[in-house]
């Protein structure tokens, strides 16, 4: 009789183990079938300085949610020290990958070496970095900022017949888009001796600083101001406000060109106050996670995955504005 109970018991346990691992072999225990572990990704974002930045954050967080990724998000409020802290914490948490939008170009070697030692791939988004060893990051997904600067200058040269006093609103000091958008712009200006940058100052990619710096330019130079080149739309919108408050005519008397292509810029173009903007696509969520999946499956990815940009003018803004996603 007793042995019959034994047979029944063995039969019972057998069944369970097919469906569920025995108690001792809980998920993650040696020999237990691997529970479907969520992909964990650490995302260190610059901050929320512009409409562009907010659109990028939403694109990456939205895509992570769609794909069921465990995304650890850290907003650095524009501070590199906070980004380094976030990366150090991601490494300690043994995330599967790191996504970094680096606020500035330099100062990343140490923390990225730690990520490399921990075998955690680092995907850079929208801004490049300068490191001693390129293998410290896997790839950069971004636009070509030098080319954006060239596009803006070529357009302005045509618009002004190569002759104007230009006032430049630079992005965050030390940030790749600020350095490169200036470089590309100046490269083209060299061909037009009467198209000159009269004053140039950082307004940190924000609308408020754009207004403030433009007010100072107006106070010192007033009517001499013929054109404004802003490294992003938010600063241009601040400058437009300052020009209007000073009784000047942005979009007419003063030609204004910027970069990003956010909705606010299209509204300003439709209103005739902004002349043109060079698009810079922030909607990188799908591409970021496709790239992480490729890297984790051992597939080779390009070192620089380049987004293509277009230039939009106020002449065609009204037709396009309805289809803009950010
Ligand atoms: O142009 C600006 C943001 O890094 C490309 O950063 C990005 C830039 C973008 O503040 O709006």
mmCIF file of C-alpha atoms and ligand atoms in Angstrom:
data_model
loop_
_atom_site.group_PDB
_atom_site.id
_atom_site.type_symbol
_atom_site.label_atom_id
_atom_site.label_comp_id
_atom_site.label_asym_id
_atom_site.label_seq_id
_atom_site.Cartn_x
_atom_site.Cartn_y
_atom_site.Cartn_z
ATOM 1 C CA UNK A 1 0.000 0.000 0.000
ATOM 2 C CA UNK A 2 2.711 2.504 1.139
ATOM 3 C CA UNK A 3 4.581 2.028 -2.206
ATOM 4 C CA UNK A 4 1.397 2.995 -4.104
ATOM 5 C CA UNK A 5 1.474 6.439 -2.386
ATOM 6 C CA UNK A 6 5.142 6.725 -3.402
ATOM 7 C CA UNK A 7 4.247 6.124 -7.134
ATOM 8 C CA UNK A 8 1.432 8.686 -6.978
ATOM 9 C CA UNK A 9 3.732 11.277 -5.356
ATOM 10 C CA UNK A 10 6.499 10.785 -7.972
ATOM 11 C CA UNK A 11 3.907 11.121 -10.724
ATOM 12 C CA UNK A 12 2.621 14.385 -9.186
ATOM 13 C CA UNK A 13 6.103 15.959 -8.789
ATOM 14 C CA UNK A 14 6.988 14.953 -12.363
ATOM 15 C CA UNK A 15 4.030 16.905 -13.750
ATOM 16 C CA UNK A 16 4.816 20.073 -11.808
ATOM 17 C CA UNK A 17 8.422 20.183 -12.838
ATOM 18 C CA UNK A 18 7.341 20.226 -16.450
ATOM 19 C CA UNK A 19 5.256 23.242 -15.778
ATOM 20 C CA UNK A 20 6.949 24.804 -12.859
ATOM 21 C CA UNK A 21 10.439 24.409 -11.533
ATOM 22 C CA UNK A 22 10.662 22.737 -8.159
ATOM 23 C CA UNK A 23 10.640 25.210 -5.262
ATOM 24 C CA UNK A 24 14.423 24.957 -4.798
ATOM 25 C CA UNK A 25 14.969 25.882 -8.484
ATOM 26 C CA UNK A 26 13.177 29.244 -8.451
ATOM 27 C CA UNK A 27 13.770 31.641 -11.364
ATOM 28 C CA UNK A 28 17.443 32.509 -11.547
ATOM 29 C CA UNK A 29 18.506 29.590 -9.369
ATOM 30 C CA UNK A 30 21.156 27.309 -10.963
ATOM 31 C CA UNK A 31 19.550 24.836 -13.385
ATOM 32 C CA UNK A 32 16.233 26.610 -13.356
ATOM 33 C CA UNK A 33 14.935 27.583 -16.819
ATOM 34 C CA UNK A 34 15.834 31.258 -17.351
ATOM 35 C CA UNK A 35 12.781 33.400 -16.651
ATOM 36 C CA UNK A 36 12.317 35.916 -19.467
ATOM 37 C CA UNK A 37 14.592 38.637 -18.022
ATOM 38 C CA UNK A 38 13.559 42.157 -19.113
ATOM 39 C CA UNK A 39 16.196 44.087 -21.023
ATOM 40 C CA UNK A 40 17.493 46.745 -18.624
ATOM 41 C CA UNK A 41 18.862 49.947 -20.120
ATOM 42 C CA UNK A 42 20.245 53.043 -18.373
ATOM 43 C CA UNK A 43 19.471 56.344 -20.171
ATOM 44 C CA UNK A 44 21.388 59.439 -19.104
ATOM 45 C CA UNK A 45 19.721 62.506 -20.637
ATOM 46 C CA UNK A 46 21.212 66.028 -20.749
ATOM 47 C CA UNK A 47 18.153 67.722 -19.288
ATOM 48 C CA UNK A 48 15.051 69.449 -20.674
ATOM 49 C CA UNK A 49 16.564 72.657 -22.048
ATOM 50 C CA UNK A 50 14.582 72.728 -25.298
ATOM 51 C CA UNK A 51 11.461 71.424 -27.065
ATOM 52 C CA UNK A 52 13.848 69.307 -29.119
ATOM 53 C CA UNK A 53 15.273 67.655 -26.002
ATOM 54 C CA UNK A 54 11.832 66.891 -24.632
ATOM 55 C CA UNK A 55 10.843 65.262 -27.939
ATOM 56 C CA UNK A 56 13.940 63.061 -27.837
ATOM 57 C CA UNK A 57 13.244 61.971 -24.262
ATOM 58 C CA UNK A 58 9.633 61.113 -25.092
ATOM 59 C CA UNK A 59 10.694 59.131 -28.163
ATOM 60 C CA UNK A 60 13.196 56.996 -26.236
ATOM 61 C CA UNK A 61 11.022 56.484 -23.123
ATOM 62 C CA UNK A 62 7.948 55.755 -25.255
ATOM 63 C CA UNK A 63 9.780 53.144 -27.330
ATOM 64 C CA UNK A 64 11.186 51.482 -24.198
ATOM 65 C CA UNK A 65 7.685 51.138 -22.811
ATOM 66 C CA UNK A 66 6.383 49.764 -26.109
ATOM 67 C CA UNK A 67 9.114 47.101 -26.077
ATOM 68 C CA UNK A 68 8.794 46.252 -22.368
ATOM 69 C CA UNK A 69 12.322 47.456 -21.608
ATOM 70 C CA UNK A 70 13.253 48.210 -17.987
ATOM 71 C CA UNK A 71 14.508 51.771 -18.661
ATOM 72 C CA UNK A 72 16.371 53.564 -15.885
ATOM 73 C CA UNK A 73 16.056 57.256 -16.794
ATOM 74 C CA UNK A 74 18.265 59.987 -15.337
ATOM 75 C CA UNK A 75 17.851 63.716 -16.132
ATOM 76 C CA UNK A 76 21.156 65.494 -15.515
ATOM 77 C CA UNK A 77 19.760 69.038 -15.620
ATOM 78 C CA UNK A 78 22.592 70.052 -17.911
ATOM 79 C CA UNK A 79 25.367 68.892 -15.541
ATOM 80 C CA UNK A 80 28.107 66.479 -16.668
ATOM 81 C CA UNK A 81 28.858 65.468 -13.057
ATOM 82 C CA UNK A 82 25.293 64.187 -12.723
ATOM 83 C CA UNK A 83 25.627 62.225 -15.954
ATOM 84 C CA UNK A 84 28.832 60.584 -14.700
ATOM 85 C CA UNK A 85 27.062 59.728 -11.440
ATOM 86 C CA UNK A 86 24.158 58.201 -13.374
ATOM 87 C CA UNK A 87 26.499 56.087 -15.515
ATOM 88 C CA UNK A 88 28.350 54.879 -12.422
ATOM 89 C CA UNK A 89 25.043 53.817 -10.898
ATOM 90 C CA UNK A 90 23.944 52.064 -14.125
ATOM 91 C CA UNK A 91 27.228 50.119 -14.135
ATOM 92 C CA UNK A 92 26.702 49.125 -10.488
ATOM 93 C CA UNK A 93 23.191 47.939 -11.386
ATOM 94 C CA UNK A 94 24.683 45.770 -14.171
ATOM 95 C CA UNK A 95 22.359 47.142 -16.861
ATOM 96 C CA UNK A 96 22.477 45.431 -20.274
ATOM 97 C CA UNK A 97 23.216 48.674 -22.155
ATOM 98 C CA UNK A 98 23.706 52.403 -21.586
ATOM 99 C CA UNK A 99 22.267 55.212 -23.701
ATOM 100 C CA UNK A 100 24.098 58.515 -23.207
ATOM 101 C CA UNK A 101 23.292 61.978 -24.574
ATOM 102 C CA UNK A 102 26.555 63.666 -23.535
ATOM 103 C CA UNK A 103 26.090 67.303 -22.499
ATOM 104 C CA UNK A 104 29.678 68.159 -23.533
ATOM 105 C CA UNK A 105 32.374 66.516 -25.704
ATOM 106 C CA UNK A 106 35.155 65.773 -23.232
ATOM 107 C CA UNK A 107 35.632 64.236 -19.770
ATOM 108 C CA UNK A 108 34.105 60.774 -20.425
ATOM 109 C CA UNK A 109 37.175 58.506 -20.620
ATOM 110 C CA UNK A 110 37.156 57.297 -17.000
ATOM 111 C CA UNK A 111 33.498 56.376 -16.627
ATOM 112 C CA UNK A 112 33.307 54.862 -20.123
ATOM 113 C CA UNK A 113 36.360 52.716 -19.323
ATOM 114 C CA UNK A 114 34.428 51.392 -16.325
ATOM 115 C CA UNK A 115 31.447 50.565 -18.547
ATOM 116 C CA UNK A 116 33.779 48.804 -20.972
ATOM 117 C CA UNK A 117 35.351 46.761 -18.164
ATOM 118 C CA UNK A 118 31.819 45.755 -17.142
ATOM 119 C CA UNK A 119 31.080 44.749 -20.762
ATOM 120 C CA UNK A 120 28.203 47.197 -21.001
ATOM 121 C CA UNK A 121 27.800 48.636 -24.505
ATOM 122 C CA UNK A 122 27.368 52.439 -24.642
ATOM 123 C CA UNK A 123 25.156 53.970 -27.331
ATOM 124 C CA UNK A 124 25.653 57.721 -27.750
ATOM 125 C CA UNK A 125 22.637 59.687 -28.917
ATOM 126 C CA UNK A 126 22.548 63.059 -30.639
ATOM 127 C CA UNK A 127 25.911 64.405 -29.436
ATOM 128 C CA UNK A 128 29.417 63.089 -30.092
ATOM 129 C CA UNK A 129 32.351 62.938 -27.683
ATOM 130 C CA UNK A 130 36.131 63.202 -27.838
ATOM 131 C CA UNK A 131 37.832 60.212 -26.164
ATOM 132 C CA UNK A 132 41.371 58.825 -26.341
ATOM 133 C CA UNK A 133 40.034 55.418 -27.394
ATOM 134 C CA UNK A 134 37.005 55.152 -29.707
ATOM 135 C CA UNK A 135 36.213 51.651 -28.462
ATOM 136 C CA UNK A 136 34.912 53.272 -25.277
ATOM 137 C CA UNK A 137 31.555 53.622 -27.015
ATOM 138 C CA UNK A 138 29.803 51.322 -29.475
ATOM 139 C CA UNK A 139 28.120 53.829 -31.788
ATOM 140 C CA UNK A 140 26.831 57.395 -32.138
ATOM 141 C CA UNK A 141 23.309 57.968 -33.482
ATOM 142 C CA UNK A 142 23.079 61.626 -34.501
ATOM 143 C CA UNK A 143 22.915 64.285 -37.175
ATOM 144 C CA UNK A 144 25.937 65.828 -38.884
ATOM 145 C CA UNK A 145 26.092 69.179 -37.092
ATOM 146 C CA UNK A 146 28.866 70.559 -39.298
ATOM 147 C CA UNK A 147 26.653 69.902 -42.312
ATOM 148 C CA UNK A 148 23.724 71.617 -40.540
ATOM 149 C CA UNK A 149 25.920 74.695 -40.055
ATOM 150 C CA UNK A 150 26.908 74.636 -43.737
ATOM 151 C CA UNK A 151 23.243 74.322 -44.817
ATOM 152 C CA UNK A 152 22.280 77.317 -42.669
ATOM 153 C CA UNK A 153 25.115 79.471 -44.039
ATOM 154 C CA UNK A 154 24.495 78.514 -47.685
ATOM 155 C CA UNK A 155 20.846 79.436 -47.278
ATOM 156 C CA UNK A 156 21.689 82.766 -45.576
ATOM 157 C CA UNK A 157 24.257 83.653 -48.240
ATOM 158 C CA UNK A 158 21.615 83.128 -50.955
ATOM 159 C CA UNK A 159 18.942 84.992 -48.988
ATOM 160 C CA UNK A 160 21.176 88.042 -48.341
ATOM 161 C CA UNK A 161 23.133 87.957 -51.605
ATOM 162 C CA UNK A 162 26.196 87.237 -49.500
ATOM 163 C CA UNK A 163 26.053 90.528 -47.598
ATOM 164 C CA UNK A 164 24.851 90.957 -43.952
ATOM 165 C CA UNK A 165 25.886 91.599 -40.343
ATOM 166 C CA UNK A 166 25.204 88.315 -38.585
ATOM 167 C CA UNK A 167 24.643 87.870 -34.857
ATOM 168 C CA UNK A 168 25.181 84.297 -33.626
ATOM 169 C CA UNK A 169 23.489 82.590 -30.678
ATOM 170 C CA UNK A 170 25.653 79.633 -29.784
ATOM 171 C CA UNK A 171 24.544 76.496 -27.967
ATOM 172 C CA UNK A 172 25.984 75.128 -24.714
ATOM 173 C CA UNK A 173 29.726 75.796 -24.494
ATOM 174 C CA UNK A 174 31.692 72.606 -25.143
ATOM 175 C CA UNK A 175 28.698 70.735 -26.607
ATOM 176 C CA UNK A 176 29.230 68.994 -29.959
ATOM 177 C CA UNK A 177 26.267 70.692 -31.734
ATOM 178 C CA UNK A 178 27.486 74.141 -30.657
ATOM 179 C CA UNK A 179 31.090 73.492 -31.731
ATOM 180 C CA UNK A 180 30.155 71.870 -35.046
ATOM 181 C CA UNK A 181 27.229 74.107 -36.089
ATOM 182 C CA UNK A 182 29.584 77.075 -35.663
ATOM 183 C CA UNK A 183 32.367 75.309 -37.567
ATOM 184 C CA UNK A 184 30.186 74.407 -40.568
ATOM 185 C CA UNK A 185 28.657 77.885 -40.665
ATOM 186 C CA UNK A 186 32.009 79.670 -40.593
ATOM 187 C CA UNK A 187 33.427 77.305 -43.191
ATOM 188 C CA UNK A 188 30.855 78.569 -45.718
ATOM 189 C CA UNK A 189 31.049 82.209 -44.569
ATOM 190 C CA UNK A 190 34.715 82.192 -45.552
ATOM 191 C CA UNK A 191 33.492 82.242 -49.179
ATOM 192 C CA UNK A 192 31.430 85.423 -48.573
ATOM 193 C CA UNK A 193 33.623 88.271 -47.232
ATOM 194 C CA UNK A 194 30.634 90.602 -46.764
ATOM 195 C CA UNK A 195 28.672 88.044 -44.741
ATOM 196 C CA UNK A 196 30.228 88.578 -41.324
ATOM 197 C CA UNK A 197 29.591 87.335 -37.760
ATOM 198 C CA UNK A 198 29.676 90.621 -35.837
ATOM 199 C CA UNK A 199 28.861 89.204 -32.407
ATOM 200 C CA UNK A 200 28.624 85.623 -31.112
ATOM 201 C CA UNK A 201 27.670 84.394 -27.627
ATOM 202 C CA UNK A 202 26.358 81.248 -25.942
ATOM 203 C CA UNK A 203 22.701 81.199 -24.943
ATOM 204 C CA UNK A 204 22.869 77.611 -23.714
ATOM 205 C CA UNK A 205 20.196 76.267 -26.106
ATOM 206 C CA UNK A 206 17.379 77.855 -24.039
ATOM 207 C CA UNK A 207 14.638 80.281 -25.072
ATOM 208 C CA UNK A 208 15.126 82.497 -22.008
ATOM 209 C CA UNK A 209 18.880 82.898 -22.603
ATOM 210 C CA UNK A 210 18.254 83.447 -26.308
ATOM 211 C CA UNK A 211 16.038 86.405 -25.437
ATOM 212 C CA UNK A 212 18.484 87.762 -22.872
ATOM 213 C CA UNK A 213 21.539 87.615 -25.156
ATOM 214 C CA UNK A 214 19.570 89.110 -28.058
ATOM 215 C CA UNK A 215 18.433 91.986 -25.823
ATOM 216 C CA UNK A 216 22.092 92.706 -25.079
ATOM 217 C CA UNK A 217 22.972 92.587 -28.811
ATOM 218 C CA UNK A 218 20.075 94.987 -29.562
ATOM 219 C CA UNK A 219 21.140 97.354 -26.752
ATOM 220 C CA UNK A 220 24.705 97.550 -28.080
ATOM 221 C CA UNK A 221 24.166 97.306 -31.845
ATOM 222 C CA UNK A 222 20.468 98.013 -32.564
ATOM 223 C CA UNK A 223 19.784 98.665 -36.280
ATOM 224 C CA UNK A 224 23.134 97.181 -37.349
ATOM 225 C CA UNK A 225 21.597 93.747 -36.754
ATOM 226 C CA UNK A 226 20.617 92.331 -40.169
ATOM 227 C CA UNK A 227 20.659 88.574 -39.539
ATOM 228 C CA UNK A 228 20.511 86.138 -36.613
ATOM 229 C CA UNK A 229 21.943 82.600 -36.704
ATOM 230 C CA UNK A 230 20.742 80.546 -33.723
ATOM 231 C CA UNK A 231 22.122 77.054 -33.043
ATOM 232 C CA UNK A 232 18.619 75.925 -32.060
ATOM 233 C CA UNK A 233 14.991 77.024 -32.512
ATOM 234 C CA UNK A 234 14.377 77.708 -28.823
ATOM 235 C CA UNK A 235 17.077 80.407 -28.730
ATOM 236 C CA UNK A 236 15.739 81.826 -32.034
ATOM 237 C CA UNK A 237 12.218 82.092 -30.567
ATOM 238 C CA UNK A 238 13.636 83.982 -27.576
ATOM 239 C CA UNK A 239 15.552 86.282 -29.950
ATOM 240 C CA UNK A 240 12.397 86.902 -32.036
ATOM 241 C CA UNK A 241 10.591 88.010 -28.853
ATOM 242 C CA UNK A 242 13.437 90.426 -28.009
ATOM 243 C CA UNK A 243 13.491 91.847 -31.563
ATOM 244 C CA UNK A 244 9.720 92.403 -31.539
ATOM 245 C CA UNK A 245 9.835 94.066 -28.107
ATOM 246 C CA UNK A 246 12.495 96.400 -29.521
ATOM 247 C CA UNK A 247 10.166 97.292 -32.405
ATOM 248 C CA UNK A 248 12.312 95.419 -34.963
ATOM 249 C CA UNK A 249 10.870 93.051 -37.607
ATOM 250 C CA UNK A 250 12.161 89.492 -37.242
ATOM 251 C CA UNK A 251 11.587 87.514 -40.458
ATOM 252 C CA UNK A 252 11.579 90.725 -42.537
ATOM 253 C CA UNK A 253 13.971 93.538 -41.484
ATOM 254 C CA UNK A 254 16.084 90.975 -39.637
ATOM 255 C CA UNK A 255 16.593 87.556 -41.262
ATOM 256 C CA UNK A 256 16.467 84.764 -38.683
ATOM 257 C CA UNK A 257 17.678 81.182 -39.280
ATOM 258 C CA UNK A 258 18.022 78.358 -36.733
ATOM 259 C CA UNK A 259 18.293 74.597 -36.309
ATOM 260 C CA UNK A 260 16.045 71.790 -34.976
ATOM 261 C CA UNK A 261 12.718 72.032 -36.816
ATOM 262 C CA UNK A 262 10.474 71.912 -33.762
ATOM 263 C CA UNK A 263 6.749 72.758 -33.951
ATOM 264 C CA UNK A 264 7.330 76.204 -32.399
ATOM 265 C CA UNK A 265 9.697 77.067 -35.244
ATOM 266 C CA UNK A 266 7.106 76.102 -37.857
ATOM 267 C CA UNK A 267 4.498 78.244 -36.104
ATOM 268 C CA UNK A 268 6.955 81.179 -36.133
ATOM 269 C CA UNK A 269 7.653 80.585 -39.851
ATOM 270 C CA UNK A 270 3.926 80.474 -40.651
ATOM 271 C CA UNK A 271 3.643 83.765 -38.706
ATOM 272 C CA UNK A 272 6.471 85.136 -40.880
ATOM 273 C CA UNK A 273 8.829 85.807 -37.945
ATOM 274 C CA UNK A 274 11.357 83.024 -38.571
ATOM 275 C CA UNK A 275 12.815 82.683 -42.080
ATOM 276 C CA UNK A 276 14.164 79.143 -42.044
ATOM 277 C CA UNK A 277 15.182 76.205 -39.873
ATOM 278 C CA UNK A 278 17.453 73.226 -40.489
ATOM 279 C CA UNK A 279 15.754 70.087 -39.228
ATOM 280 C CA UNK A 280 17.554 67.841 -36.704
ATOM 281 C CA UNK A 281 15.489 64.748 -35.976
ATOM 282 C CA UNK A 282 15.092 63.903 -32.235
ATOM 283 C CA UNK A 283 12.785 60.888 -32.715
ATOM 284 C CA UNK A 284 15.506 58.296 -32.225
ATOM 285 C CA UNK A 285 13.682 55.836 -29.923
ATOM 286 C CA UNK A 286 13.098 53.017 -32.459
ATOM 287 C CA UNK A 287 16.613 53.283 -33.905
ATOM 288 C CA UNK A 288 18.189 53.250 -30.430
ATOM 289 C CA UNK A 289 16.498 49.996 -29.376
ATOM 290 C CA UNK A 290 16.973 48.363 -32.777
ATOM 291 C CA UNK A 291 20.671 49.159 -32.398
ATOM 292 C CA UNK A 292 20.828 47.763 -28.841
ATOM 293 C CA UNK A 293 19.165 44.547 -30.041
ATOM 294 C CA UNK A 294 21.695 44.233 -32.863
ATOM 295 C CA UNK A 295 24.662 44.883 -30.570
ATOM 296 C CA UNK A 296 23.423 42.325 -28.025
ATOM 297 C CA UNK A 297 23.028 39.689 -30.735
ATOM 298 C CA UNK A 298 26.648 40.308 -31.759
ATOM 299 C CA UNK A 299 25.743 42.076 -35.011
ATOM 300 C CA UNK A 300 28.222 44.742 -36.190
ATOM 301 C CA UNK A 301 26.810 48.300 -36.246
ATOM 302 C CA UNK A 302 28.241 51.458 -37.877
ATOM 303 C CA UNK A 303 30.337 53.680 -35.599
ATOM 304 C CA UNK A 304 28.267 56.681 -36.695
ATOM 305 C CA UNK A 305 24.599 56.141 -37.582
ATOM 306 C CA UNK A 306 23.723 59.409 -39.288
ATOM 307 C CA UNK A 307 20.272 61.003 -39.452
ATOM 308 C CA UNK A 308 19.458 63.002 -42.583
ATOM 309 C CA UNK A 309 18.326 66.613 -42.194
ATOM 310 C CA UNK A 310 16.342 68.992 -44.432
ATOM 311 C CA UNK A 311 16.002 72.759 -44.505
ATOM 312 C CA UNK A 312 12.538 74.321 -44.229
ATOM 313 C CA UNK A 313 11.658 77.904 -45.129
ATOM 314 C CA UNK A 314 8.748 80.108 -44.201
ATOM 315 C CA UNK A 315 7.632 79.894 -47.840
ATOM 316 C CA UNK A 316 6.699 76.190 -47.430
ATOM 317 C CA UNK A 317 6.092 75.964 -43.668
ATOM 318 C CA UNK A 318 2.307 76.172 -43.877
ATOM 319 C CA UNK A 319 2.130 73.096 -46.151
ATOM 320 C CA UNK A 320 4.439 71.086 -43.908
ATOM 321 C CA UNK A 321 3.440 72.050 -40.370
ATOM 322 C CA UNK A 322 0.527 69.558 -40.189
ATOM 323 C CA UNK A 323 2.814 66.585 -40.784
ATOM 324 C CA UNK A 324 5.453 67.506 -38.207
ATOM 325 C CA UNK A 325 5.794 64.925 -35.403
ATOM 326 C CA UNK A 326 7.732 67.080 -32.922
HETATM 327 O O1 LIG B 1 19.755 71.012 -31.300
HETATM 328 C C1 LIG B 1 19.066 71.461 -29.056
HETATM 329 C C2 LIG B 1 19.309 70.683 -27.796
HETATM 330 O O2 LIG B 1 22.010 67.935 -28.973
HETATM 331 C C3 LIG B 1 21.132 68.073 -31.148
HETATM 332 O O3 LIG B 1 20.505 69.954 -28.021
HETATM 333 C C4 LIG B 1 20.935 68.389 -29.710
HETATM 334 C C5 LIG B 1 20.700 69.828 -29.412
HETATM 335 C C6 LIG B 1 19.472 70.440 -30.088
HETATM 336 O O4 LIG B 1 19.396 71.497 -26.712
HETATM 337 O O5 LIG B 1 17.763 71.903 -29.164
#
